[in-house]
C-alpha cells in the first residue's frame, strides 16, 4: 500500500495547502479528502479525520497533525525532508504540535479558509 494523506476536502484552507503539496512537493503518496476515503480501510475514524490531517503509512500506522506534516515532508524528499526530520525531534516536535493546533483551530480565519471550516463536518453546508 502507498502512504495516504487524508485531508478535509470541505475546508478551503486545507484544500489550498494540498494543492501546494501536489504542485511543489509531489510526494509518492495518495492524497484524498476524508469525505471520499474509506476511513475504515485506512484504520482511522471519522472523528480523527475531522480533527486533523492524517498520514497513513505503508504499514497502516496513522500519524496526525504536525507529525502527518513531518511524514509528508520526509516522503517528498530533499529539500523538504530536512524540515520534516526536524519536526520529529523534541522540542521542535512540541512546538510544531502547538502551532499545528493553533492553525487548525483557526483555519476558517486564514487565507483560503471559509466560515464553514470552523464548523463540525455534520453542520457544514454542502460544498460539492
Short mmCIF file of C-alpha atoms in Angstrom, two decimals:
data_model
loop_
_atom_site.label_atom_id
_atom_site.label_comp_id
_atom_site.label_asym_id
_atom_site.label_seq_id
_atom_site.Cartn_x
_atom_site.Cartn_y
_atom_site.Cartn_z
CA UNK A 1 0.00 0.00 0.00
CA UNK A 2 1.21 3.52 -0.79
CA UNK A 3 1.06 6.06 2.02
CA UNK A 4 -2.13 8.09 2.11
CA UNK A 5 -2.54 11.75 3.07
CA UNK A 6 -6.09 12.38 4.30
CA UNK A 7 -7.31 15.99 4.49
CA UNK A 8 -10.57 17.90 4.93
CA UNK A 9 -11.93 18.42 1.43
CA UNK A 10 -14.63 20.82 2.64
CA UNK A 11 -12.08 23.26 4.03
CA UNK A 12 -10.79 25.87 1.60
CA UNK A 13 -7.59 26.41 3.60
CA UNK A 14 -6.85 22.66 3.72
CA UNK A 15 -7.57 22.27 0.02
CA UNK A 16 -5.27 25.19 -0.83
CA UNK A 17 -2.49 23.59 1.23
CA UNK A 18 -2.99 20.24 -0.50
CA UNK A 19 -2.84 21.88 -3.93
CA UNK A 20 0.53 23.38 -2.91
CA UNK A 21 1.71 19.94 -1.80
CA UNK A 22 0.62 18.35 -5.08
CA UNK A 23 2.27 21.04 -7.17
CA UNK A 24 5.55 21.59 -5.33
CA UNK A 25 6.25 18.64 -3.02
CA UNK A 26 4.88 15.84 -5.21
CA UNK A 27 5.16 13.14 -2.56
CA UNK A 28 4.89 9.50 -3.55
CA UNK A 29 1.55 9.13 -1.80
CA UNK A 30 -2.16 9.03 -2.45
CA UNK A 31 -3.84 12.29 -1.43
CA UNK A 32 -7.56 12.13 -0.69
CA UNK A 33 -10.22 14.13 1.12
CA UNK A 34 -11.57 12.20 4.08
CA UNK A 35 -15.06 12.69 2.68
CA UNK A 36 -14.14 10.35 -0.21
CA UNK A 37 -11.81 7.97 1.63
CA UNK A 38 -12.63 4.54 3.02
CA UNK A 39 -11.63 5.51 6.55
CA UNK A 40 -12.31 2.04 7.92
CA UNK A 41 -9.92 0.51 5.40
CA UNK A 42 -7.32 3.08 6.42
CA UNK A 43 -7.85 2.25 10.10
CA UNK A 44 -8.90 5.74 11.17
CA UNK A 45 -12.14 7.18 12.46
CA UNK A 46 -14.20 9.98 11.01
CA UNK A 47 -13.74 11.93 14.24
CA UNK A 48 -9.98 11.82 13.88
CA UNK A 49 -10.12 12.74 10.18
CA UNK A 50 -12.32 15.74 11.03
CA UNK A 51 -9.89 16.80 13.77
CA UNK A 52 -6.55 16.66 11.96
CA UNK A 53 -4.58 15.98 8.80
CA UNK A 54 -3.67 12.30 8.66
CA UNK A 55 -0.78 10.37 7.16
CA UNK A 56 -1.29 6.60 6.94
CA UNK A 57 1.99 4.87 6.13
CA UNK A 58 2.67 1.67 4.18
CA UNK A 59 2.24 -0.41 7.33
CA UNK A 60 -1.13 1.12 8.17
CA UNK A 61 0.14 3.33 11.00
CA UNK A 62 -1.68 6.65 11.25
CA UNK A 63 0.06 9.90 12.18
CA UNK A 64 -1.90 13.07 12.78
CA UNK A 65 -1.42 16.81 12.79
CA UNK A 66 2.16 18.07 12.82
CA UNK A 67 3.52 14.53 12.65
CA UNK A 68 1.47 13.92 9.49
CA UNK A 69 3.10 17.04 8.04
CA UNK A 70 6.52 15.71 9.08
CA UNK A 71 5.89 12.35 7.38
CA UNK A 72 4.65 14.13 4.25
CA UNK A 73 7.77 16.31 4.07
CA UNK A 74 10.08 13.35 4.62
CA UNK A 75 8.33 11.39 1.87
CA UNK A 76 8.67 14.35 -0.53
CA UNK A 77 12.48 14.02 -0.46
CA UNK A 78 15.11 16.74 -0.50
CA UNK A 79 14.96 19.61 0.25
CA UNK A 80 11.62 19.02 2.04
CA UNK A 81 12.79 16.01 4.06
CA UNK A 82 15.19 18.10 6.17
CA UNK A 83 12.48 20.18 7.87
CA UNK A 84 10.33 17.04 8.07
CA UNK A 85 13.02 15.27 10.07
CA UNK A 86 13.41 18.32 12.29
CA UNK A 87 9.66 18.29 13.06
CA UNK A 88 10.11 14.83 14.61
CA UNK A 89 12.65 15.91 17.25
CA UNK A 90 11.73 17.41 20.64
CA UNK A 91 11.43 20.32 21.41
CA UNK A 92 10.66 21.23 17.78
CA UNK A 93 8.06 18.44 17.77
CA UNK A 94 6.25 20.02 20.72
CA UNK A 95 6.31 23.47 19.15
CA UNK A 96 5.08 22.03 15.84
CA UNK A 97 2.16 20.34 17.61
CA UNK A 98 1.18 23.61 19.30
CA UNK A 99 1.48 25.56 16.03
CA UNK A 100 -0.48 22.93 14.09
CA UNK A 101 -3.35 23.07 16.62
CA UNK A 102 -3.38 26.88 16.54
CA UNK A 103 -3.63 26.87 12.74
CA UNK A 104 -6.17 24.03 12.60
CA UNK A 105 -8.37 25.61 15.24
CA UNK A 106 -8.39 28.93 13.36
CA UNK A 107 -8.35 27.76 9.72
CA UNK A 108 -11.64 29.48 8.98
CA UNK A 109 -9.91 32.82 9.58
CA UNK A 110 -6.86 32.08 7.41
CA UNK A 111 -6.40 32.90 3.70
CA UNK A 112 -8.39 30.41 1.67
CA UNK A 113 -10.47 29.45 4.68
CA UNK A 114 -14.21 29.87 4.83
CA UNK A 115 -16.61 30.15 7.77
CA UNK A 116 -17.59 26.53 7.05
CA UNK A 117 -14.06 25.43 8.01
CA UNK A 118 -14.82 26.29 11.62
CA UNK A 119 -17.98 24.16 11.74
CA UNK A 120 -18.11 20.47 12.60
CA UNK A 121 -18.44 18.44 9.38
CA UNK A 122 -22.05 17.45 10.07
CA UNK A 123 -23.07 21.14 10.27
CA UNK A 124 -21.32 22.41 7.13
CA UNK A 125 -23.25 23.43 4.05
CA UNK A 126 -22.66 21.06 1.17
CA UNK A 127 -19.79 22.40 -0.95
CA UNK A 128 -19.87 19.79 -3.69
#
